[in-house]
Coordinates of C-alpha atoms in Angstrom, one line a residue:
X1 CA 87.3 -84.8 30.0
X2 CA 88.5 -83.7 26.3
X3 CA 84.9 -85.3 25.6
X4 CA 82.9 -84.1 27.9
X5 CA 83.9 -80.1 27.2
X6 CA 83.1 -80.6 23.2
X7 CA 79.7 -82.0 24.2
X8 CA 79.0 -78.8 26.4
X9 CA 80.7 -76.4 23.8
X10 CA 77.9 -78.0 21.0
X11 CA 75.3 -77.9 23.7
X12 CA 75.9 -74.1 23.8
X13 CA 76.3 -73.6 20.3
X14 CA 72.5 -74.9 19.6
X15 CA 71.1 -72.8 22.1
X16 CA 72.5 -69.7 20.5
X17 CA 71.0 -70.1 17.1
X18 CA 67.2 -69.7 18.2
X19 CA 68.6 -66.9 20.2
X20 CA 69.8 -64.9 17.5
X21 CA 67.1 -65.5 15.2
X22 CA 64.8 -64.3 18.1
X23 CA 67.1 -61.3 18.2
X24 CA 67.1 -60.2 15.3
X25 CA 63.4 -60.4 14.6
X26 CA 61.7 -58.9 18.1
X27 CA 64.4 -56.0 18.2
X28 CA 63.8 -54.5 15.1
X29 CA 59.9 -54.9 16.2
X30 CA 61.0 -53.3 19.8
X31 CA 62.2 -50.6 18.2
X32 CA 59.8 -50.1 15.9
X33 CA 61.5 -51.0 13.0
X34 CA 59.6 -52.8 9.6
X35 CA 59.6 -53.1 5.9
X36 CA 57.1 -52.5 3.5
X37 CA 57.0 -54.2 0.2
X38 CA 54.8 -54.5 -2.9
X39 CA 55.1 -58.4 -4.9
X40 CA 54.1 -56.1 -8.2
X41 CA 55.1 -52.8 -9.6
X42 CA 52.4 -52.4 -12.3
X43 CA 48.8 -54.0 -12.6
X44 CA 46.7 -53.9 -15.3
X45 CA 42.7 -53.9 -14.6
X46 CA 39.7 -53.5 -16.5
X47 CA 37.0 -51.3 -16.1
X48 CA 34.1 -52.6 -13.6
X49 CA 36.2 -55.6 -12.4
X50 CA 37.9 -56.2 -8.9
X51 CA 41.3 -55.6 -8.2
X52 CA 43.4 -56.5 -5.2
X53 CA 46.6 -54.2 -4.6
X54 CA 49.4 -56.1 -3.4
X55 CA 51.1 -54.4 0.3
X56 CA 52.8 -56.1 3.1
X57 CA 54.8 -55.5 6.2
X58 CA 57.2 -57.7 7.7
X59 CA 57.1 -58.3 10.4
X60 CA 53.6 -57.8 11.3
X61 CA 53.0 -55.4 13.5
X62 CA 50.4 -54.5 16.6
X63 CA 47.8 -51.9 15.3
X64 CA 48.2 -49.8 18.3
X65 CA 50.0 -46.7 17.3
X66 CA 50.1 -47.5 13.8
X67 CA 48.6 -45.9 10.7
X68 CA 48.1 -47.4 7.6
X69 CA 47.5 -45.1 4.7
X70 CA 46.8 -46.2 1.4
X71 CA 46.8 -42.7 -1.4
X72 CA 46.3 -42.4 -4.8
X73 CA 49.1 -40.4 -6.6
X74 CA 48.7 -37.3 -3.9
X75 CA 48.7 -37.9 0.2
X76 CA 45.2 -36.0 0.6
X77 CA 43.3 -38.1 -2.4
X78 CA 43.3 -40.9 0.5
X79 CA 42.0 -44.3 -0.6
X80 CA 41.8 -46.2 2.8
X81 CA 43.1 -45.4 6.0
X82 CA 43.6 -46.7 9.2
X83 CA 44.2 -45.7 12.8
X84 CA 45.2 -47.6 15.6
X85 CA 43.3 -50.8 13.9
X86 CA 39.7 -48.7 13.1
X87 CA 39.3 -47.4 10.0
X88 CA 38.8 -43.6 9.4
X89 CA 36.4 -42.6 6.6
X90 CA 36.5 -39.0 7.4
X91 CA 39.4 -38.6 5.7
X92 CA 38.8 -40.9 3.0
X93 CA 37.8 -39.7 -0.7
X94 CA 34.6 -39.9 -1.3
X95 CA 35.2 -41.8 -4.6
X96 CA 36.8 -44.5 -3.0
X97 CA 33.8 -44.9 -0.1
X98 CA 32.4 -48.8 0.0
X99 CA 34.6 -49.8 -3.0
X100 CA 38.1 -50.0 -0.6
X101 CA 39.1 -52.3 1.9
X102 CA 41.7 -54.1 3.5
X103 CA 42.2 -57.9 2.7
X104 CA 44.1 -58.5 6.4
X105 CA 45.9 -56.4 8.7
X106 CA 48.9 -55.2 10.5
X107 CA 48.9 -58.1 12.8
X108 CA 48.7 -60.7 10.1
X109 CA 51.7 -58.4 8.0
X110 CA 48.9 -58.4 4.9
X111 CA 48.0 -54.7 3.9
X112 CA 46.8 -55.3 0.8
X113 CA 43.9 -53.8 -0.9
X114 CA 40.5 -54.6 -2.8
X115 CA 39.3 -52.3 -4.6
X116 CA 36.0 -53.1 -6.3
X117 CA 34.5 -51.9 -9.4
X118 CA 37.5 -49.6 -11.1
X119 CA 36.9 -47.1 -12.9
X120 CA 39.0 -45.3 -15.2
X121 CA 39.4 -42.3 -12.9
X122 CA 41.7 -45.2 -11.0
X123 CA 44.3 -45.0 -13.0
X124 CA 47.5 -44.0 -11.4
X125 CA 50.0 -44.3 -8.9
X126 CA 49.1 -46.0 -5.5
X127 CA 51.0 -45.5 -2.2
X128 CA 50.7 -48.2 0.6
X129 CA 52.8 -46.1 3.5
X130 CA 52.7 -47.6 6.7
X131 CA 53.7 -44.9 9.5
X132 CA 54.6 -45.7 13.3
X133 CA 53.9 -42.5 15.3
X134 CA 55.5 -43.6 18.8
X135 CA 58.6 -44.6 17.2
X136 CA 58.4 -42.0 14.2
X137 CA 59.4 -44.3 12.0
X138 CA 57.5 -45.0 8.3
X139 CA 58.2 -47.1 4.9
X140 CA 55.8 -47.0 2.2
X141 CA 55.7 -48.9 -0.9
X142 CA 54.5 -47.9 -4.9
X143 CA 52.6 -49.7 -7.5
X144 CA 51.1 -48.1 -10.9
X145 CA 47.6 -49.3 -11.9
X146 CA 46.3 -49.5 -15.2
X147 CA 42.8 -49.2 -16.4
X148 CA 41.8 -50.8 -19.6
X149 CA 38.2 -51.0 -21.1
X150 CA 38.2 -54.4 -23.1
X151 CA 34.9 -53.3 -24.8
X152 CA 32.3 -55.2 -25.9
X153 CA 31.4 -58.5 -28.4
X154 CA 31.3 -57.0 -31.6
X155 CA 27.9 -56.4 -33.6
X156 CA 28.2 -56.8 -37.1
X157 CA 25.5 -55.5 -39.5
X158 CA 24.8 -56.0 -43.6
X159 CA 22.8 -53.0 -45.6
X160 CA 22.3 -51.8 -49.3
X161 CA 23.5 -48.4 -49.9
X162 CA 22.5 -47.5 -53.8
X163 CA 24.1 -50.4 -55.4
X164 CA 27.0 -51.6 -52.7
X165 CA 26.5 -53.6 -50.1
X166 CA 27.9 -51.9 -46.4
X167 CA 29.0 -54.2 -43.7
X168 CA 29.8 -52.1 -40.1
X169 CA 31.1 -53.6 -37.2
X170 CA 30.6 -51.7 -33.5
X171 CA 32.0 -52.2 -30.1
X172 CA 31.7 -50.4 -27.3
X173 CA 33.4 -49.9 -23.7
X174 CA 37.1 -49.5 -24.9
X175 CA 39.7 -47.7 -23.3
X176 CA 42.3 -46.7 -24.8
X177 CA 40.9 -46.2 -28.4
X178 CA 41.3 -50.0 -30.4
X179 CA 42.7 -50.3 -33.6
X180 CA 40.5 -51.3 -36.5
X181 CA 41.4 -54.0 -38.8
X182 CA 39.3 -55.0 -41.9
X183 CA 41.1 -57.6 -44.1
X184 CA 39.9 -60.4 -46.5
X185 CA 40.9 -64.1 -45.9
X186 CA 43.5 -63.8 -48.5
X187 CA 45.2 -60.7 -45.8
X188 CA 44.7 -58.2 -48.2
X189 CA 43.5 -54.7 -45.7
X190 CA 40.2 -53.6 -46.6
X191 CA 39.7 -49.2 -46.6
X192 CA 37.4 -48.7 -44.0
X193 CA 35.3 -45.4 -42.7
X194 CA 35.7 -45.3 -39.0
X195 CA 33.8 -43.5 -36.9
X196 CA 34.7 -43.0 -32.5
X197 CA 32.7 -41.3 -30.1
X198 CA 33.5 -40.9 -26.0
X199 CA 31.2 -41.3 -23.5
X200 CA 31.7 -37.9 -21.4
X201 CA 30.1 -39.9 -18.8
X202 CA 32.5 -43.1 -18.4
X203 CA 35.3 -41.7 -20.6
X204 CA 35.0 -44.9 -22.5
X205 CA 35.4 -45.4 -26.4
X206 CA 32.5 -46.3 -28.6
X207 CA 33.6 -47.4 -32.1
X208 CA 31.9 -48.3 -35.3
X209 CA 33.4 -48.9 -38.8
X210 CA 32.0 -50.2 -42.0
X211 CA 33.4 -50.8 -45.7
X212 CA 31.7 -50.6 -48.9
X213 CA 31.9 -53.9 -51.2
X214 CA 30.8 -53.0 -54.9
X215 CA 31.1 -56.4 -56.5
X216 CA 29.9 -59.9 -55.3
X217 CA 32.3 -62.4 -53.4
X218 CA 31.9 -65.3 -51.4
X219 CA 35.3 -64.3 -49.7
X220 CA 34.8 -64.0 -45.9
X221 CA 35.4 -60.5 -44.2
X222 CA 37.4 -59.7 -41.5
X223 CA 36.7 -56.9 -38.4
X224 CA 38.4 -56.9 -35.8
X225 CA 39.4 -54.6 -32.7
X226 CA 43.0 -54.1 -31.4
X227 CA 43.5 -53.2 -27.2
X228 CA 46.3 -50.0 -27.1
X229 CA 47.8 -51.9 -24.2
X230 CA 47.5 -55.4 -23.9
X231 CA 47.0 -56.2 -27.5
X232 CA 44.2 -58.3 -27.7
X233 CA 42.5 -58.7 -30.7
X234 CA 38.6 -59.2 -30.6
X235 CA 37.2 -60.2 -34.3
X236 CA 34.9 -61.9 -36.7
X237 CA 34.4 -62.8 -40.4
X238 CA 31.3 -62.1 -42.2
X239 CA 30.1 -63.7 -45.4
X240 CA 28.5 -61.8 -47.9
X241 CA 27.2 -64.0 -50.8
X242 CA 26.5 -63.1 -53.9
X243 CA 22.4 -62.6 -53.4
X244 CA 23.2 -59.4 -51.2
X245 CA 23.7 -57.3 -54.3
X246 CA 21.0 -55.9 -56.4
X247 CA 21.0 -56.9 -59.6
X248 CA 19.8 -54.9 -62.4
X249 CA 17.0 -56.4 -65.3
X250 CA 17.4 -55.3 -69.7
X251 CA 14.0 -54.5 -68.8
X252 CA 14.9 -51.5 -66.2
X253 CA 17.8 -50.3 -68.2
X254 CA 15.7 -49.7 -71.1
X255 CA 13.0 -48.3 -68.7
X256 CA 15.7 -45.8 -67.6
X257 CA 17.2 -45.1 -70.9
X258 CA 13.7 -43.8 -72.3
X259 CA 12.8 -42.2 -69.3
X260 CA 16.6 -40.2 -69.7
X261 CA 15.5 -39.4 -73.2
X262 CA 12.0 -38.3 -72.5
X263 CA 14.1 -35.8 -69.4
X264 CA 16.0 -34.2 -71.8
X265 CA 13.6 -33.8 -74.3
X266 CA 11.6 -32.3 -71.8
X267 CA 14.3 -30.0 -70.8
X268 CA 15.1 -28.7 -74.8
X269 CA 11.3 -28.0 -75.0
X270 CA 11.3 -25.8 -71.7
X271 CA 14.7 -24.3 -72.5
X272 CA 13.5 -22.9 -75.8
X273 CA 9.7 -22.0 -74.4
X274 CA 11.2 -19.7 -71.3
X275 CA 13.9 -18.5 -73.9
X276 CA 11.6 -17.0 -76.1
X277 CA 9.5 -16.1 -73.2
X278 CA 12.5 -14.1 -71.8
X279 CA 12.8 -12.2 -74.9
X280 CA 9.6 -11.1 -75.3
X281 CA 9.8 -10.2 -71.9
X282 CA 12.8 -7.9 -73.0
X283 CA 11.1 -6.5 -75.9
X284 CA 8.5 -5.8 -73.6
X285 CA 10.9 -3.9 -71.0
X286 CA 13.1 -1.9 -73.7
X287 CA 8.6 -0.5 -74.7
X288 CA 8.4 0.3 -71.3
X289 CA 11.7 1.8 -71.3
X290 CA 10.9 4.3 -74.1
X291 CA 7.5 5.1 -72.7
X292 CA 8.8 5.8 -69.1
X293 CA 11.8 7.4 -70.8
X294 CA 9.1 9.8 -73.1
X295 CA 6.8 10.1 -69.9
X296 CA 9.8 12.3 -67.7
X297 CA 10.8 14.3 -70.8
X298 CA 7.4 15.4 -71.2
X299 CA 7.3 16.5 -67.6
X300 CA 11.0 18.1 -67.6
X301 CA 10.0 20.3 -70.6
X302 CA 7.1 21.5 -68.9
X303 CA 9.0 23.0 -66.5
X304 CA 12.4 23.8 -68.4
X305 CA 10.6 26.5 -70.8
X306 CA 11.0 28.6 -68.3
X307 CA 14.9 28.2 -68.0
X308 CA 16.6 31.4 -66.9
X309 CA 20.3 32.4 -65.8
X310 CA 21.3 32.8 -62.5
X311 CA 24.7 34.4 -61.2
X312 CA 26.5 33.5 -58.4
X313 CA 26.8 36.4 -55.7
X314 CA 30.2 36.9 -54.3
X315 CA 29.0 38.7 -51.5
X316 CA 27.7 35.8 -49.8
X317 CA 30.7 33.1 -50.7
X318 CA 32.5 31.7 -47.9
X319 CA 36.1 32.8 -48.1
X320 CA 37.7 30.0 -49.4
X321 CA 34.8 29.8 -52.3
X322 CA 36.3 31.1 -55.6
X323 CA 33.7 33.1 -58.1
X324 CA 34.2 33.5 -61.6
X325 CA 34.4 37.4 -63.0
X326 CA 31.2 36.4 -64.5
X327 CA 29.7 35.1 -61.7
X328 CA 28.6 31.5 -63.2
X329 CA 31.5 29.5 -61.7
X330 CA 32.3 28.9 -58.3
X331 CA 35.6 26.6 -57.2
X332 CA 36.7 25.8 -53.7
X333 CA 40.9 27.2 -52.5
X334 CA 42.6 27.2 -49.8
X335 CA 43.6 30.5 -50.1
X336 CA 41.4 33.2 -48.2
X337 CA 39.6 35.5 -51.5
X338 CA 37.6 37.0 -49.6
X339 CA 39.6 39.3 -46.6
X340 CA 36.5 41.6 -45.6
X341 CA 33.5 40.2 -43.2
X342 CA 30.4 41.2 -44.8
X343 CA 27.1 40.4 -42.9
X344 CA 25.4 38.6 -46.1
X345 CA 29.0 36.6 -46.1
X346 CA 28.6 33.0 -45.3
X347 CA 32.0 33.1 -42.0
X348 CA 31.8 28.8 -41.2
X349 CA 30.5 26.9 -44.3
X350 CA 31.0 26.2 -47.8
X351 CA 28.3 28.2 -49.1
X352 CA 27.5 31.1 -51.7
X353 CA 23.7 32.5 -52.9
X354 CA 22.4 33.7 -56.4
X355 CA 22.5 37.4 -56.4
X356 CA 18.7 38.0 -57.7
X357 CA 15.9 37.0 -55.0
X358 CA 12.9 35.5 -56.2
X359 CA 9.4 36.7 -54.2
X360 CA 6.7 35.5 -56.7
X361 CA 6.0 33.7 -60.1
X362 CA 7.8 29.6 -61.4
X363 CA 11.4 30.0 -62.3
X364 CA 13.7 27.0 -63.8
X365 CA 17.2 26.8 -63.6
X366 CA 20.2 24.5 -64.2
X367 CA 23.4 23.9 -61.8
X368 CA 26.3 21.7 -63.4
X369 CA 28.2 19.9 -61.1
X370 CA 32.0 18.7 -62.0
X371 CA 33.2 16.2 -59.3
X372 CA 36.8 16.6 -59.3
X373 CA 38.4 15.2 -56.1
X374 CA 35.1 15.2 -53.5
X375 CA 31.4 13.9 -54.2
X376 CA 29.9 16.0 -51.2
X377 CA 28.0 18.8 -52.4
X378 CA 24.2 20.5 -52.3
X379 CA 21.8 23.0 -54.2
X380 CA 18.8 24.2 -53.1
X381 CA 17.1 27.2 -52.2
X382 CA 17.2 29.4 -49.1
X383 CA 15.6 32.0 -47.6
X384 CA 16.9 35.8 -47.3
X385 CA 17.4 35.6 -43.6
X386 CA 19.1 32.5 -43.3
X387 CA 21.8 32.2 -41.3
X388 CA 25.2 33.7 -42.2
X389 CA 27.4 33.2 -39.5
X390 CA 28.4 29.8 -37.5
X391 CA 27.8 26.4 -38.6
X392 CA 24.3 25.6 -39.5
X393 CA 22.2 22.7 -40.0
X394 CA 20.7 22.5 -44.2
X395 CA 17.4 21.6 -43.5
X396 CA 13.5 23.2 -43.8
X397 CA 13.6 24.6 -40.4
X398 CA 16.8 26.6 -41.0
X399 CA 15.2 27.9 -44.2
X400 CA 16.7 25.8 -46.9
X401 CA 15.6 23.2 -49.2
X402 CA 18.2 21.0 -50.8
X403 CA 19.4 18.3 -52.2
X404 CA 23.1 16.5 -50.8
X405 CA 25.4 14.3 -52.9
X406 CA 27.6 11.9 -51.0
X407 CA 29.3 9.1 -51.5
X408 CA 27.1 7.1 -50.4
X409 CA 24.3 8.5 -53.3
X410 CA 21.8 11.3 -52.6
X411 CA 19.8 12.4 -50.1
X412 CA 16.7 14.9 -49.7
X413 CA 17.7 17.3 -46.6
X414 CA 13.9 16.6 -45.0
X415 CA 13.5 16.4 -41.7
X416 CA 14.5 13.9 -41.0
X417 CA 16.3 12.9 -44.4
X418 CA 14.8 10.8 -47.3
X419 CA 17.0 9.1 -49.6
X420 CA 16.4 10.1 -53.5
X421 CA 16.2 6.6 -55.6
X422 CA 16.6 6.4 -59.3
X423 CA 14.0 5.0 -61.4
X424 CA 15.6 1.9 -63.0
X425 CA 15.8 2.8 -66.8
X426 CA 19.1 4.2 -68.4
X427 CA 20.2 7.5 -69.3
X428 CA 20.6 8.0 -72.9
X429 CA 24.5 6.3 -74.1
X430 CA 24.9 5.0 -70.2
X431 CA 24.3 1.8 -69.1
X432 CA 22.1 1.2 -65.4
X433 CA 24.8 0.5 -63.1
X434 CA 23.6 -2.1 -60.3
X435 CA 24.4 -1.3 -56.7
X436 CA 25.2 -3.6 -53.7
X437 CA 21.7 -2.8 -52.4
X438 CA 20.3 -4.8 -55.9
X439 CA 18.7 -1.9 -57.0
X440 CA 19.6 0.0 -60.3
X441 CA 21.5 3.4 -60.3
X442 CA 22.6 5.6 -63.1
X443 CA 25.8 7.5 -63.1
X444 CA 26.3 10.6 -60.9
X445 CA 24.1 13.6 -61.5
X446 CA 26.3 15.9 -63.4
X447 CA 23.4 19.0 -64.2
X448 CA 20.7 19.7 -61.6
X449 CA 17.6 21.1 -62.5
X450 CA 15.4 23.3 -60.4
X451 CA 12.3 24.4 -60.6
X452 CA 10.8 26.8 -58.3
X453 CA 6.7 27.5 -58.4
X454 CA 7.1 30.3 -55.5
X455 CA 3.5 31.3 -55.3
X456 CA 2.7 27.4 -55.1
X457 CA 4.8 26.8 -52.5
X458 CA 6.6 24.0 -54.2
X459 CA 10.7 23.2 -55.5
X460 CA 11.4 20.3 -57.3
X461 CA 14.8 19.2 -57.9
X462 CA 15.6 16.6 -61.9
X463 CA 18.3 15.0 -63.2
X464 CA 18.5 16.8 -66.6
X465 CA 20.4 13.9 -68.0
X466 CA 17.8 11.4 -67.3
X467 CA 15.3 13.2 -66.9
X468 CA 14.7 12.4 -63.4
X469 CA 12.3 14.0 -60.8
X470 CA 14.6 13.5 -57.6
X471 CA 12.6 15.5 -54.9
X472 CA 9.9 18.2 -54.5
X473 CA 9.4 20.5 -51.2
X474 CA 6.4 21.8 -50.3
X475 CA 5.7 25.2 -48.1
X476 CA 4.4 28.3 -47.7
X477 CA 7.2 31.1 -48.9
X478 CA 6.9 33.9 -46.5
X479 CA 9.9 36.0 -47.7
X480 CA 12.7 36.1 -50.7
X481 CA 14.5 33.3 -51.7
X482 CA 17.8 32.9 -52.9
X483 CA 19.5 29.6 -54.7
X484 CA 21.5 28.0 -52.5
X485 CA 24.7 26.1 -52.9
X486 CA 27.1 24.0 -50.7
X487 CA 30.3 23.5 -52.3
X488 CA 32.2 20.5 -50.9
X489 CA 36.3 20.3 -51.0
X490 CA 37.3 19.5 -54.8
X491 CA 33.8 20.2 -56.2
X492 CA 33.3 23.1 -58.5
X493 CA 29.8 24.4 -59.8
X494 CA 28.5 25.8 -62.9
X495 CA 25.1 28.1 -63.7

């Protein structure tokens, strides 16, 4: 009996085994319950090759219900997908169209997937998440994926540049950027130029480096390339013998030593002809100088014999305008000198008239100008009825002809306005001053000449220093005329 009941308790006891196993495995599927696992954590692919990314699910699964979503880095940038066993390529990015697909299926517990021809945009983190909507239950699993570019066989070229010999190495299709290595057999490291360009277009590295050798060896070469990542090194060894350098004959270095003599020679000779050349030149140019210089004193004199002395009127001077008792100075204040408001009174500008009017006949007479903390000033002539009161524009058309200093230089109040250029020789004991314009200009005008040829219908303006002609008006004088002064803040004027 004892017997018997052990044989039906081990009887029992092997039935329950296959049970439980079958317990265990089709409840968790009943309910809806899986795992999803990845056999790698990082890959490492290069660019243009296949690459399968490793994804299952245990245990496999019915498709009915079930979506399987592959994403890179971000749920929407969506790889592969599928839906109740079809595949859904509305949703799928449009870089990953006919390069993704699936290397089994739910029901076989493979989800892994192909993708074909990577690019370096497929760098990144990939998702395989695996969701069950009926029982809401999901599980993904996470793998990295590198993309390397292992570049191309290396070209090696030999040149002449002057007397060395260059030897450049280039590869392209590399990603990240290789090292360079140029080294001799012995291992000594050879100083390299290295140049890297990116295609915008691939994102891939294109790289080219070359060395100068200056003496002859029958040494081998070494260039070689470097990966960032998986450090493979790519190389080859170049011989340059001792024919590649250009040798030099007794015969061409005497050739060149003559023809360096002959060069210089050759260069004394034209040194010392455009030398003297230069100073006869100079000669030439102080002659001219003198002549031009004799020329505008002829012409000032003719018109300075008739010098005669002019007052100032200070009737007409703007209030703050300052005359002298004797009428030949005039000095800008701030202080009011002038109280009453007389209609021949200038009430807005910075001007004063002579006090005798001239209706007929040449007159010529000198203004001297001291600068003293302005540069903006103006003699001329006007005309009886000019305007007195308000401001008022200095030009023809308002009656007046004059001249303006400034700081720029000088202008001729025209209509519109010319400016007044110097003629290029120098003023007695001053030296031509050259301006940023390139163009030579004395000092500042310090006495003013004008000459006034009323019945002519013409005033000329000089620079009694230099002699200069600055500017002659013509027009037809219809009534009296008066000299004419603008006196600018820190200026004071002289007759």
């Amino acid at each position: 009996m004892r017997q018997e009941s052990g044989q039906r308790r081990g009887g029992e006891d092997r039935m329950e085994r296959p049970l439980t196993y079958l317990a265990l495995v089709l409840i968790p599927a009943a309910a809806g319950l899986f795992r999803v696992n990845s056999e790698e954590n990082s890959l490492v692919s290069e660019v243009g090759s296949d690459v399968l990314l490793p994804c299952t699910v245990s245990p496999p699964l019915s498709a009915k219900g079930l979506e399987v979503r592959w994403f890179h880095d971000q749920l929407h940038i969506v790889a592969f997908l599928l839906k109740d066993g079809r595949e859904d390529r509305q949703q799928q990015n449009a870089d990953y169209r006919g390069r993704t697909f699936l290397e089994g299926g739910p029901d076989s517990g493979n989800l892994s997937l192909i993708l074909r021809k990577v690019r370096l945009s497929d760098a990144g983190r990939y998702h395989c998440f695996v969701e069950n909507s009926t029982a809401e239950f999901f599980e993904e699993a996470i793998l990295d994926l590198n993309v390397v570019g292992l570049g191309s066989p290396l070209l090696i070229a030999v040149g002449l540049h002057d007397s060395a010999v260059v030897v450049s190495c280039s590869s392209s299709g590399w990603f990240p950027e290789p090292r360079t290595v140029w080294r001799r057999k012995d291992g000594d490291a050879v100083p390299a130029d290295l140049e890297t360009q990116k295609d915008h277009a691939n994102g891939l590295y294109t790289v080219q480096s070359r060395i100068l050798l200056n003496a002859s060896s029958e040494d081998q070469v070494y260039c070689g390339l470097r990966h960032a990542v998986t450090g493979k090194e790519t190389g080859l060894y170049v011989t340059v013998s001792d024919a590649m350098f250009p040798r030099t004959s007794s015969w061409a270095i005497g050739f060149w030593l003559l023809f360096c003599v002959i060069i210089i020679a050759s260069l004394v000779a034209v040194w010392f002809f455009v030398s003297k050349r230069k100073e006869k030149v100079r000669q030439l140019m102080i002659k001219d100088d003198c002549i031009e210089r004799l020329r505008r004193e002829i012409e000032w004199r003719k018109v300075s014999v008739r010098k005669e002395s002019m007052l100032f009127d200070p009737l007409t001077a703007y209030w703050g305008l300052v005359v002298s008792p004797d009428g030949r100075n005039i000095t800008t204040s701030d202080v009011a000198y002038h109280e009453s408001q007389l209609p021949e009174r200038f009430d807005t500008e910075p001007c004063v008239l002579t006090q005798a009017p001239i209706s007929s006949g040449s007159h010529y007479w000198e203004t001297e100008i001291r600068e003293q903390n302005g540069k903006f000033w103006s003699v001329g002539i006007a005309n009886q009825s000019v305007r007195r009161t308000g401001g008022q524009r200095e030009c023809p058309e308002s009656g007046i002809w004059a001249i303006r200093a400034t700081d720029e230089g000088y202008l001729a109040l025209s209509d519109p306005h010319e400016p007044i250029t110097f003629s290029q020789y120098s003023v007695p004991g001053e030296s031509s001053l050259l301006s940023d314009r390139g163009t030579y200009e004395p000092r500042r005008i310090q006495r003013v000449g004008t000459f006034l040829d009323y019945d002519n219908g013409k005033v000329s303006f000089y620079d009694v220093e230099s002699y200069d002609h600055l500017y002659t008006f013509t027009h037809e004088f219809s009534e009296p005329v008066y000299g004419f002064y603008y006196v600018g803040t820190g200026i004071s004027l002289r007759l």
